[in-house]
XYZ file of N, CA and C in Angstrom:
837
model
N 0.839 -1.175 0.000
C 0.000 0.000 0.000
C 0.876 1.226 0.000
N 0.326 2.199 -0.671
C 1.109 3.452 -0.728
C 0.790 4.293 0.486
N 1.763 4.792 1.134
C 1.556 5.645 2.350
C 1.017 6.991 1.957
N 0.077 7.472 2.858
C -0.550 8.793 2.592
C 0.089 9.813 3.502
N 0.673 10.684 2.944
C 1.337 11.730 3.733
C 0.387 12.901 3.957
N 0.275 13.392 5.198
C -0.609 14.549 5.459
C -0.085 15.764 4.769
N -1.078 16.482 4.329
C -0.733 17.708 3.647
C -0.767 18.887 4.642
N 0.200 19.667 4.543
C 0.261 20.876 5.383
C -0.506 21.998 4.699
N -1.779 22.145 5.271
C -2.597 23.204 4.697
C -2.320 24.516 5.435
N -2.161 25.549 4.709
C -1.930 26.858 5.397
C -3.205 27.347 6.076
N -3.034 28.039 7.277
C -4.193 28.588 8.022
C -4.839 29.692 7.211
N -6.164 29.661 7.208
C -6.844 30.715 6.434
C -6.519 32.082 7.017
N -6.347 32.989 6.192
C -6.058 34.381 6.637
C -7.328 35.052 7.100
N -7.201 35.941 8.164
C -8.352 36.662 8.738
C -8.706 37.817 7.822
N -9.898 37.768 7.379
C -10.379 38.811 6.460
C -11.510 39.574 7.129
N -11.259 40.797 7.661
C -12.310 41.554 8.353
C -13.428 41.933 7.433
N -13.156 42.113 6.230
C -14.228 42.524 5.317
C -15.242 41.394 5.139
N -14.725 40.150 5.195
C -15.659 39.039 5.038
C -16.638 38.969 6.197
N -16.115 39.122 7.439
C -17.019 39.119 8.618
C -17.969 40.282 8.586
N -17.501 41.447 8.246
C -18.377 42.635 8.190
C -19.470 42.443 7.164
N -19.064 41.769 6.042
C -20.081 41.529 5.029
C -21.165 40.611 5.516
N -20.791 39.617 6.358
C -21.832 38.741 6.898
C -22.823 39.519 7.780
N -22.322 40.448 8.674
C -23.220 41.212 9.572
C -24.091 42.190 8.799
N -23.611 42.589 7.652
C -24.414 43.530 6.864
C -25.485 42.846 6.057
N -25.504 41.511 6.091
C -26.570 40.816 5.398
C -27.904 41.093 6.081
N -29.027 41.041 5.418
C -30.339 41.319 6.026
C -30.673 40.388 7.181
N -30.174 39.117 7.143
C -30.493 38.194 8.249
C -29.885 38.624 9.565
N -28.741 39.308 9.581
C -28.101 39.804 10.807
C -28.472 41.253 11.103
N -28.644 42.034 10.093
C -28.859 43.468 10.312
C -30.195 43.762 10.944
N -31.268 43.065 10.567
C -32.592 43.359 11.086
C -32.712 43.044 12.580
N -32.265 41.852 13.072
C -32.349 41.628 14.547
C -31.501 42.598 15.349
N -30.327 42.973 14.797
C -29.484 43.933 15.523
C -30.171 45.284 15.635
N -30.866 45.676 14.562
C -31.584 46.960 14.615
C -32.696 46.933 15.636
N -33.383 45.773 15.752
C -34.463 45.653 16.756
C -33.908 45.781 18.168
N -32.771 45.100 18.434
C -32.177 45.162 19.778
C -31.740 46.570 20.120
N -31.078 47.264 19.164
C -30.615 48.634 19.418
C -31.794 49.565 19.638
N -32.860 49.376 18.872
C -34.045 50.228 19.058
C -34.689 50.021 20.402
N -34.718 48.746 20.860
C -35.302 48.470 22.186
C -34.492 49.121 23.295
N -33.169 49.069 23.138
C -32.327 49.703 24.152
C -32.518 51.205 24.190
N -32.583 51.817 23.008
C -32.815 53.275 22.947
C -34.165 53.637 23.554
N -35.194 52.838 23.272
C -36.518 53.116 23.834
C -36.512 53.000 25.352
N -35.791 51.995 25.877
C -35.731 51.822 27.343
C -35.041 52.991 28.010
N -33.963 53.515 27.311
C -33.249 54.644 27.905
C -34.089 55.900 27.881
N -34.825 56.125 26.806
C -35.625 57.360 26.677
C -36.837 57.328 27.590
N -37.513 56.176 27.697
C -38.772 56.090 28.445
C -38.537 55.804 29.916
N -37.315 55.454 30.335
C -37.049 55.095 31.747
C -37.389 56.259 32.661
N -38.189 56.054 33.730
C -38.572 57.164 34.626
C -37.387 57.650 35.427
N -37.406 58.950 35.730
C -36.368 59.556 36.563
C -36.550 59.204 38.007
N -35.658 59.777 38.854
C -35.739 59.433 40.284
C -36.970 59.954 40.966
N -37.700 60.937 40.362
C -38.861 61.522 41.033
C -40.154 61.013 40.449
N -40.101 59.981 39.539
C -41.305 59.416 38.954
C -41.487 58.001 39.453
N -42.735 57.548 39.465
C -43.058 56.208 39.928
C -43.921 55.551 38.883
N -43.506 54.385 38.415
C -44.270 53.651 37.408
C -45.237 52.707 38.074
N -46.158 52.190 37.278
C -47.141 51.254 37.831
C -46.487 49.989 38.310
N -45.478 49.532 37.565
C -44.800 48.307 37.981
C -44.119 48.458 39.316
N -43.520 49.642 39.566
C -42.862 49.843 40.859
C -43.854 49.860 41.991
N -45.077 50.419 41.769
C -46.095 50.419 42.822
C -46.463 49.001 43.196
N -46.591 48.149 42.215
C -46.963 46.768 42.518
C -45.888 46.078 43.321
N -44.638 46.325 43.005
C -43.556 45.694 43.747
C -43.507 46.176 45.181
N -43.743 47.484 45.398
C -43.742 48.015 46.768
C -44.833 47.377 47.599
N -46.036 47.270 47.051
C -47.114 46.643 47.789
C -46.788 45.193 48.129
N -46.108 44.516 47.204
C -45.737 43.132 47.488
C -44.762 43.058 48.648
N -43.841 44.019 48.717
C -42.901 44.018 49.833
C -43.610 44.295 51.136
N -44.596 45.207 51.138
C -45.322 45.516 52.380
C -46.121 44.321 52.883
N -46.642 43.516 51.959
C -47.439 42.373 52.378
C -46.593 41.168 52.709
N -45.290 41.252 52.479
C -44.419 40.115 52.742
C -44.298 39.867 54.236
N -44.314 38.628 54.687
C -44.185 38.358 56.143
C -42.826 38.718 56.689
N -41.828 38.903 55.834
C -40.494 39.241 56.330
C -40.247 40.736 56.348
N -41.271 41.532 56.005
C -41.069 42.985 56.001
C -40.874 43.479 57.418
N -40.088 44.558 57.589
C -39.823 45.131 58.918
C -41.077 45.772 59.467
N -41.369 45.650 60.778
C -42.573 46.261 61.354
C -42.477 47.776 61.296
N -43.651 48.387 61.179
C -43.696 49.846 61.122
C -43.308 50.436 62.463
N -42.717 51.610 62.449
C -42.306 52.295 63.683
C -43.530 52.751 64.450
N -43.658 52.395 65.758
C -44.856 52.804 66.511
C -44.909 54.302 66.650
N -46.122 54.862 66.656
C -46.241 56.321 66.801
C -45.768 56.763 68.168
N -45.227 57.962 68.276
C -44.756 58.452 69.588
C -45.897 58.601 70.559
N -45.621 58.265 71.846
C -46.641 58.381 72.876
C -46.960 59.839 73.134
N -48.232 60.138 73.387
C -48.594 61.550 73.623
C -47.972 62.080 74.889
N -47.614 63.342 74.873
C -47.010 63.988 76.041
C -48.073 64.230 77.094
N -47.861 63.765 78.367
C -48.889 63.978 79.407
C -49.070 65.442 79.708
N -50.326 65.809 79.925
C -50.630 67.190 80.260
C -50.352 67.451 81.730
N -49.996 68.673 82.111
C -49.770 68.987 83.525
C -51.042 68.856 84.317
N -50.953 68.472 85.601
C -52.159 68.301 86.404
C -52.884 69.604 86.576
N -54.182 69.485 86.698
C -54.992 70.684 86.879
C -54.873 71.205 88.288
N -55.435 72.382 88.503
C -55.370 72.995 89.838
C -56.140 72.172 90.849
N -57.251 71.591 90.415
C -58.026 70.776 91.355
C -57.248 69.573 91.812
N -56.469 68.943 90.902
C -55.657 67.792 91.309
C -54.543 68.206 92.230
N -53.972 69.402 92.005
C -52.902 69.871 92.877
C -53.410 70.171 94.275
N -54.696 70.565 94.387
C -55.229 70.899 95.711
C -55.343 69.670 96.593
N -55.554 68.481 96.020
C -55.716 67.269 96.829
C -54.460 66.435 96.802
N -53.318 67.010 96.409
C -52.072 66.243 96.338
C -51.670 65.633 97.669
N -51.843 66.334 98.831
C -51.420 65.721 100.097
C -52.194 64.471 100.444
N -53.406 64.268 99.853
C -54.212 63.117 100.191
C -54.006 62.035 99.151
N -54.070 60.778 99.570
C -53.861 59.640 98.692
C -55.138 58.820 98.656
N -55.632 58.555 97.440
C -56.841 57.756 97.277
C -56.466 56.442 96.619
N -56.630 55.331 97.302
C -56.318 54.015 96.792
C -57.487 53.101 97.115
N -58.111 52.545 96.062
C -59.219 51.599 96.240
C -60.310 52.183 97.123
N -60.607 53.457 96.944
C -61.688 54.088 97.676
C -61.330 54.573 99.059
N -60.106 54.314 99.517
C -59.698 54.755 100.850
C -58.833 55.984 100.728
N -58.991 56.943 101.614
C -58.225 58.180 101.586
C -57.504 58.339 102.918
N -56.256 58.742 102.827
C -55.459 58.969 104.035
C -54.927 60.385 103.993
N -55.050 61.095 105.098
C -54.611 62.474 105.191
C -53.473 62.570 106.187
N -52.372 63.253 105.844
C -51.265 63.389 106.794
C -51.723 64.115 108.042
N -51.148 63.778 109.196
C -51.541 64.470 110.422
C -51.173 65.942 110.356
N -52.005 66.757 110.977
C -51.763 68.200 110.984
C -50.553 68.534 111.839
N -49.795 69.523 111.403
C -48.615 69.939 112.150
C -49.040 70.675 113.406
N -48.267 70.575 114.490
C -48.645 71.241 115.732
C -48.645 72.753 115.560
N -49.504 73.394 116.368
C -49.617 74.846 116.304
C -48.408 75.483 116.974
N -47.747 76.354 116.237
C -46.564 77.042 116.733
C -46.771 78.535 116.537
N -46.405 79.306 117.552
C -46.529 80.757 117.460
C -45.647 81.257 116.318
N -46.236 81.911 115.287
C -45.393 82.352 114.157
C -44.363 83.393 114.557
N -44.599 84.127 115.648
C -43.620 85.129 116.083
C -42.307 84.485 116.536
N -42.384 83.205 116.946
C -41.163 82.545 117.393
C -40.172 82.343 116.252
N -40.698 82.198 115.031
C -39.812 81.964 113.903
C -38.986 83.192 113.563
N -39.453 84.369 113.978
C -38.702 85.595 113.726
C -37.812 85.985 114.907
N -37.878 85.200 115.978
C -37.095 85.546 117.157
C -35.624 85.187 116.940
N -34.706 86.056 117.311
C -33.279 85.721 117.163
C -32.899 84.567 118.073
N -31.955 83.759 117.607
C -31.515 82.588 118.376
C -30.206 82.836 119.106
N -29.738 84.075 119.152
C -28.566 84.419 119.953
C -29.063 84.802 121.336
N -28.969 83.844 122.277
C -29.610 84.027 123.584
C -28.692 84.674 124.612
N -27.439 84.902 124.279
C -26.536 85.566 125.211
C -25.926 84.603 126.211
N -25.417 85.154 127.303
C -24.758 84.350 128.333
C -25.765 83.514 129.118
N -25.265 82.491 129.780
C -26.125 81.588 130.543
C -26.773 82.331 131.709
N -28.068 82.171 131.816
C -28.842 82.800 132.907
C -29.651 81.695 133.584
N -28.987 80.971 134.465
C -29.584 79.806 135.105
C -29.258 79.814 136.585
N -30.274 79.442 137.363
C -30.073 79.197 138.792
C -30.454 77.746 139.049
N -29.465 76.909 139.347
C -29.706 75.472 139.493
C -29.245 75.015 140.865
N -29.936 73.991 141.388
C -29.584 73.448 142.688
C -29.906 71.956 142.696
N -29.000 71.169 143.276
C -29.253 69.740 143.439
C -30.097 69.527 144.690
N -31.059 68.623 144.628
C -32.006 68.419 145.721
C -32.100 66.942 146.085
N -32.599 66.710 147.243
C -32.937 65.365 147.693
C -34.092 65.481 148.671
N -35.227 65.890 148.110
C -36.435 66.095 148.908
C -37.443 65.044 148.473
N -37.942 64.251 149.437
C -38.785 63.116 149.083
C -39.955 63.001 150.041
N -41.078 62.502 149.493
C -42.266 62.227 150.306
C -42.977 61.018 149.715
N -43.458 60.144 150.594
C -44.146 58.930 150.156
C -45.548 58.894 150.736
N -46.500 58.455 149.903
C -47.878 58.275 150.333
C -48.332 56.899 149.860
N -48.711 56.038 150.804
C -49.172 54.670 150.503
C -48.150 53.896 149.685
N -46.870 54.089 149.992
C -45.811 53.361 149.319
C -45.393 53.937 147.975
N -46.037 54.989 147.517
C -45.683 55.624 146.241
C -44.969 56.928 146.575
N -43.704 57.029 146.198
C -42.880 58.170 146.613
C -42.549 59.070 145.423
N -42.361 60.360 145.770
C -41.896 61.357 144.798
C -40.696 62.043 145.414
N -39.588 62.039 144.650
C -38.368 62.663 145.143
C -37.869 63.681 144.125
N -37.643 64.910 144.616
C -37.082 65.963 143.771
C -35.570 65.861 143.810
N -34.936 65.714 142.624
C -33.483 65.530 142.557
C -32.738 66.774 142.069
N -33.418 67.688 141.399
C -32.759 68.888 140.884
C -33.826 69.902 140.497
N -33.474 71.177 140.647
C -34.368 72.260 140.228
C -33.536 73.331 139.539
N -34.113 73.990 138.550
C -33.441 75.056 137.808
C -34.456 76.130 137.473
N -33.990 77.381 137.536
C -34.843 78.538 137.268
C -34.190 79.358 136.159
N -35.011 79.805 135.174
C -34.548 80.620 134.055
C -35.510 81.783 133.864
N -35.029 82.935 133.430
C -35.955 83.962 132.944
C -36.752 83.408 131.769
N -38.019 83.705 131.709
C -38.879 83.050 130.736
C -38.501 83.387 129.302
N -38.077 84.639 129.047
C -37.701 84.998 127.686
C -36.404 84.292 127.272
N -35.479 84.123 128.220
C -34.220 83.438 127.923
C -34.465 81.960 127.626
N -35.310 81.305 128.426
C -35.564 79.883 128.214
C -36.329 79.655 126.909
N -37.235 80.567 126.569
C -37.933 80.467 125.287
C -36.952 80.580 124.126
N -35.974 81.471 124.262
C -34.958 81.619 123.225
C -34.155 80.331 123.067
N -33.831 79.676 124.177
C -33.089 78.417 124.116
C -33.892 77.344 123.381
N -35.190 77.289 123.654
C -36.031 76.293 122.999
C -36.110 76.535 121.486
N -36.246 77.789 121.088
C -36.318 78.098 119.658
C -34.988 77.772 118.976
N -33.883 78.078 119.649
C -32.575 77.770 119.071
C -32.370 76.265 118.948
N -32.907 75.488 119.895
C -32.764 74.030 119.839
C -33.561 73.451 118.685
N -34.705 74.063 118.372
C -35.517 73.577 117.271
C -36.202 72.274 117.617
N -36.933 71.719 116.673
C -37.655 70.477 116.916
C -39.102 70.763 117.275
N -39.953 69.796 117.002
C -41.385 69.973 117.220
C -41.722 70.186 118.697
N -41.169 69.337 119.589
C -41.506 69.448 121.009
C -40.982 70.758 121.598
N -39.774 71.158 121.201
C -39.212 72.398 121.735
C -40.048 73.595 121.310
N -40.488 73.617 120.062
C -41.281 74.745 119.582
C -42.660 74.765 120.226
N -43.233 73.596 120.483
C -44.532 73.570 121.170
C -44.412 74.131 122.588
N -43.357 73.725 123.291
C -43.169 74.249 124.641
C -42.869 75.740 124.605
N -42.089 76.186 123.611
C -41.808 77.613 123.498
C -43.086 78.407 123.246
N -43.996 77.849 122.451
C -45.272 78.533 122.206
C -46.098 78.631 123.484
N -46.110 77.542 124.282
C -46.861 77.577 125.537
C -46.266 78.592 126.500
N -44.934 78.670 126.564
C -44.304 79.639 127.462
C -44.483 81.064 126.967
N -44.561 81.265 125.645
C -44.809 82.609 125.143
C -46.178 83.124 125.603
N -47.161 82.229 125.650
C -48.471 82.625 126.171
C -48.390 82.984 127.649
N -47.604 82.220 128.408
C -47.437 82.537 129.833
C -46.724 83.875 130.013
N -45.748 84.145 129.171
C -45.042 85.429 129.261
C -45.979 86.585 128.943
N -46.855 86.392 127.963
C -47.842 87.434 127.645
C -48.784 87.660 128.813
N -49.061 86.602 129.593
C -49.939 86.726 130.765
C -49.235 87.326 131.971
N -47.926 87.629 131.875
C -47.223 88.304 132.968
C -46.237 87.427 133.720
N -46.034 86.167 133.297
C -45.072 85.318 133.989
C -43.647 85.775 133.663
N -42.746 85.631 134.648
C -41.381 86.147 134.497
C -40.313 85.054 134.489
N -40.584 83.887 135.079
C -39.573 82.846 135.208
C -40.158 81.471 134.871
N -39.238 80.573 134.530
C -39.587 79.173 134.295
C -38.860 78.336 135.335
N -39.615 77.425 136.001
C -39.054 76.524 137.003
C -39.139 75.100 136.465
N -37.987 74.410 136.413
C -37.931 73.011 136.005
C -37.508 72.184 137.211
N -38.280 71.136 137.518
C -37.997 70.273 138.662
C -37.893 68.836 138.161
N -36.731 68.212 138.383
C -36.539 66.797 138.039
C -37.055 65.932 139.179
N -37.932 64.968 138.831
C -38.559 64.118 139.835
C -38.274 62.655 139.531
N -38.151 61.877 140.608
C -38.095 60.428 140.515
C -39.320 59.882 141.228
N -40.222 59.266 140.450
C -41.470 58.745 140.994
C -41.345 57.232 141.029
N -41.534 56.633 142.220
C -41.341 55.192 142.384
C -42.519 54.595 143.146
N -42.851 53.355 142.818
C -43.936 52.636 143.465
C -43.341 51.488 144.274
N -43.307 51.666 145.579
C -42.786 50.631 146.463
C -43.866 49.769 147.063
N -45.123 49.961 146.682
C -46.212 49.156 147.240
C -46.430 47.911 146.389
N -47.349 47.058 146.845
C -47.676 45.850 146.104
C -48.783 46.072 145.072
N -49.379 47.261 145.086
C -50.438 47.601 144.152
C -49.885 48.537 143.080
N -50.548 48.572 141.938
C -50.115 49.547 140.936
C -50.543 50.937 141.405
N -49.734 51.920 141.043
C -50.025 53.281 141.472
C -50.155 54.221 140.284
N -50.862 55.310 140.496
C -51.057 56.324 139.472
C -50.893 57.704 140.098
N -50.021 58.523 139.481
C -49.760 59.880 139.966
C -50.123 60.849 138.852
N -50.923 61.850 139.178
C -51.372 62.842 138.207
C -50.581 64.133 138.405
N -49.696 64.437 137.450
C -48.918 65.673 137.514
C -49.598 66.821 136.785
N -50.731 66.527 136.147
C -51.425 67.579 135.415
C -51.955 68.664 136.347
N -52.295 68.276 137.557
C -52.862 69.232 138.519
C -51.812 69.785 139.479
N -50.527 69.509 139.232
C -49.474 70.010 140.128
C -49.387 71.525 140.044
N -49.005 72.143 141.179
C -48.843 73.596 141.234
C -47.537 73.908 141.960
N -47.017 75.100 141.663
C -45.818 75.607 142.324
C -46.211 76.875 143.080
N -45.897 76.889 144.379
C -46.185 78.064 145.209
C -44.897 78.854 145.379
N -44.941 80.144 145.008
C -43.757 81.011 145.110
C -44.216 82.417 145.426
N -43.549 83.026 146.409
C -43.837 84.420 146.810
C -45.309 84.622 147.122
N -45.898 83.628 147.796
C -47.293 83.751 148.221
C -48.291 83.531 147.095
N -47.862 83.046 145.941
C -48.779 82.797 144.830
C -48.609 81.353 144.357
N -49.648 80.836 143.713
C -49.584 79.480 143.172
C -49.736 79.538 141.646
N -48.971 78.673 140.997
C -48.956 78.658 139.532
C -49.049 77.209 139.066
N -49.888 76.974 138.066
C -50.111 75.626 137.558
C -48.940 75.189 136.683
N -48.755 73.878 136.607
C -47.719 73.322 135.740
C -48.090 73.557 134.282
N -47.078 73.790 133.478
C -47.272 74.036 132.042
C -47.109 72.753 131.241
N -46.134 71.910 131.595
C -45.858 70.700 130.814
C -45.053 69.739 131.663
N -45.012 68.483 131.188
C -44.137 67.468 131.760
C -43.241 66.942 130.634
N -41.979 66.762 130.928
C -41.018 66.304 129.945
C -40.522 64.906 130.308
N -40.386 64.049 129.308
C -39.849 62.707 129.520
C -40.888 61.653 129.797
N -42.154 62.047 130.007
C -43.196 61.077 130.281
C -44.550 61.761 130.186
N -45.603 60.977 130.269
C -46.949 61.530 130.296
C -47.208 62.210 131.630
N -48.193 63.097 131.630
C -48.510 63.809 132.869
C -49.216 62.897 133.872
N -49.818 61.801 133.405
C -50.425 60.829 134.304
C -49.560 59.569 134.289
N -48.856 59.344 135.370
C -47.923 58.229 135.466
C -48.626 57.021 136.076
N -48.500 55.878 135.405
C -49.023 54.617 135.929
C -47.834 53.694 136.139
N -47.635 53.267 137.398
C -46.459 52.482 137.759
C -46.894 51.167 138.391
N -46.294 50.090 137.909
C -46.524 48.811 138.555
C -45.709 48.699 139.826
N -45.929 47.629 140.552
C -45.209 47.428 141.799
C -43.709 47.299 141.528
N -42.907 48.105 142.223
C -41.465 48.083 142.071
C -40.944 48.913 140.905
N -41.794 49.612 140.196
C -41.358 50.425 139.065
C -41.069 51.858 139.492
N -40.211 52.541 138.700
C -39.901 53.949 138.931
C -39.688 54.648 137.600
N -39.834 55.980 137.599
C -39.701 56.716 136.337
C -39.235 58.141 136.623
N -38.374 58.639 135.719
C -37.929 60.029 135.787
C -38.848 60.913 134.966
N -39.134 62.089 135.457
C -39.968 63.050 134.757
C -39.570 64.448 135.210
N -39.706 65.413 134.306
C -39.382 66.809 134.627
C -40.654 67.636 134.539
N -40.939 68.364 135.588
C -42.115 69.218 135.651
C -41.716 70.650 135.298
N -42.504 71.299 134.437
C -42.231 72.663 133.979
C -43.370 73.566 134.438
N -43.010 74.669 135.097
C -44.012 75.632 135.557
C -43.507 77.037 135.282
N -44.439 77.969 135.042
C -44.115 79.384 134.840
C -44.647 80.159 136.034
N -43.783 81.014 136.623
C -44.145 81.767 137.822
C -43.879 83.247 137.588
N -44.438 84.039 138.478
C -44.237 85.480 138.400
C -43.463 85.941 139.639
N -42.337 86.614 139.408
C -41.542 87.180 140.496
C -40.745 88.350 139.926
N -41.039 89.521 140.419
C -40.389 90.735 139.905
C -39.208 91.168 140.756
N -38.846 90.358 141.754
C -37.737 90.705 142.639
C -36.599 89.719 142.403
N -35.469 90.200 141.906
C -34.281 89.363 141.731
C -34.308 88.557 140.442
N -33.167 87.909 140.195
C -32.994 87.112 138.990
C -33.633 85.742 139.118
N -33.838 85.239 140.360
C -34.417 83.931 140.586
C -35.752 84.077 141.296
N -36.321 82.947 141.686
C -37.635 82.952 142.331
C -37.560 82.808 143.834
N -36.394 82.345 144.371
C -36.324 82.021 145.782
C -36.956 80.659 146.032
N -37.096 80.260 147.277
C -37.661 78.955 147.614
C -39.087 78.808 147.084
N -39.396 77.613 146.618
C -40.741 77.324 146.129
C -41.192 76.012 146.739
N -42.503 75.782 146.714
C -43.089 74.541 147.207
C -43.858 73.877 146.075
N -43.533 72.630 145.839
C -44.213 71.861 144.799
C -45.319 71.043 145.451
N -46.541 71.212 144.952
C -47.712 70.529 145.522
C -48.311 69.630 144.440
N -48.453 68.334 144.786
C -48.994 67.339 143.857
C -50.073 66.547 144.584
N -51.169 66.256 143.858
C -52.242 65.490 144.465
C -51.774 64.097 144.853
N -52.424 63.536 145.894
C -52.099 62.179 146.344
C -52.387 61.174 145.230
N -51.716 60.033 145.251
C -51.854 59.070 144.151
C -53.106 58.214 144.293
N -53.270 57.374 143.250
C -54.229 56.284 143.316
C -53.449 55.007 143.563
N -53.875 54.231 144.551
C -53.223 52.956 144.873
C -54.196 51.836 144.556
N -53.860 51.044 143.547
C -54.780 49.983 143.130
C -56.076 50.542 142.595
N -56.058 51.769 142.061
C -57.258 52.396 141.517
C -58.085 53.121 142.547
N -57.645 53.116 143.799
C -58.401 53.775 144.868
C -57.716 55.073 145.259
N -58.450 56.207 145.315
C -57.835 57.474 145.715
C -57.330 57.409 147.158
N -56.208 58.100 147.367
C -55.601 58.164 148.692
C -55.688 59.606 149.169
N -55.997 59.798 150.418
C -56.124 61.155 150.949
C -54.752 61.788 151.119
N -54.721 63.146 151.065
C -53.493 63.885 151.309
C -52.933 64.498 150.025
N -51.776 65.148 150.158
C -51.074 65.780 149.045
C -49.575 65.660 149.282
N -48.839 65.609 148.167
C -47.388 65.744 148.242
C -47.057 67.244 148.338
N -46.215 67.576 149.286
C -45.752 68.961 149.444
C -44.237 68.915 149.624
N -43.537 69.283 148.553
C -42.060 69.243 148.545
C -41.529 70.662 148.580
N -40.817 70.969 149.651
C -40.212 72.288 149.786
C -38.854 72.273 149.071
N -38.678 73.183 148.099
C -37.457 73.231 147.283
C -36.681 74.502 147.619
N -35.533 74.368 148.293
C -34.766 75.553 148.718
C -33.947 76.148 147.563
N -34.656 76.780 146.633
C -33.977 77.424 145.501
C -33.449 78.785 145.966
N -32.189 79.114 145.693
C -31.643 80.396 146.164
C -32.379 81.584 145.543
């Protein structure tokens, strides 16, 4: 057999005119013209950024109805209006479930005391230690100390100290000063029940006799004015009285008079009479 040798064919040369001629044929030119015209129409008719087409509206509505759309922002809460005058008038009272509670009224204080200066000056006190005691039916009262102050000076001390109790006592003493009282007498007492029955001592009716006159007690400090003591009990209390004396800085000797106690609820005859040698 005769061998067949491959022929070396030269590569066809690139002819641009041949390719261009193919595109210029009617079969290629007409579809290309349609595509170019469609592109030009899309560019000319495309809406600007401030126009909205019907197709875009439909797409937006579809996004709003989608379950994955973000929830709308809740509207801002309305700003509360300030309370009316009627509500402000009942502010101190609290109404809860039909029940109303009112704060307790503040104690009455003389408004003139608030304008009084609190610089009371040097100490103006006459004090003496005592050991004067009297017992009735096993219930004893012993005076351990007494002090005398000018009434205006002691009122100034109370106002300077401040506090509800001090101001109440200062108001009571201001009334006594207006009535002509000149001094305040404070007597420290130890009241003890040595009997087997309970005892009761009433200091509300106590009086102080000075310079031939008697003056009622104004207040008791440290305890109630009516003391109830069980068997073997004792209690400290300070009695406050306002007296009138226009001679000297002090009152001189005074006598403290207290009604007899109740022993086991039964009144006992007699009176406590404690002589206090105040200079």
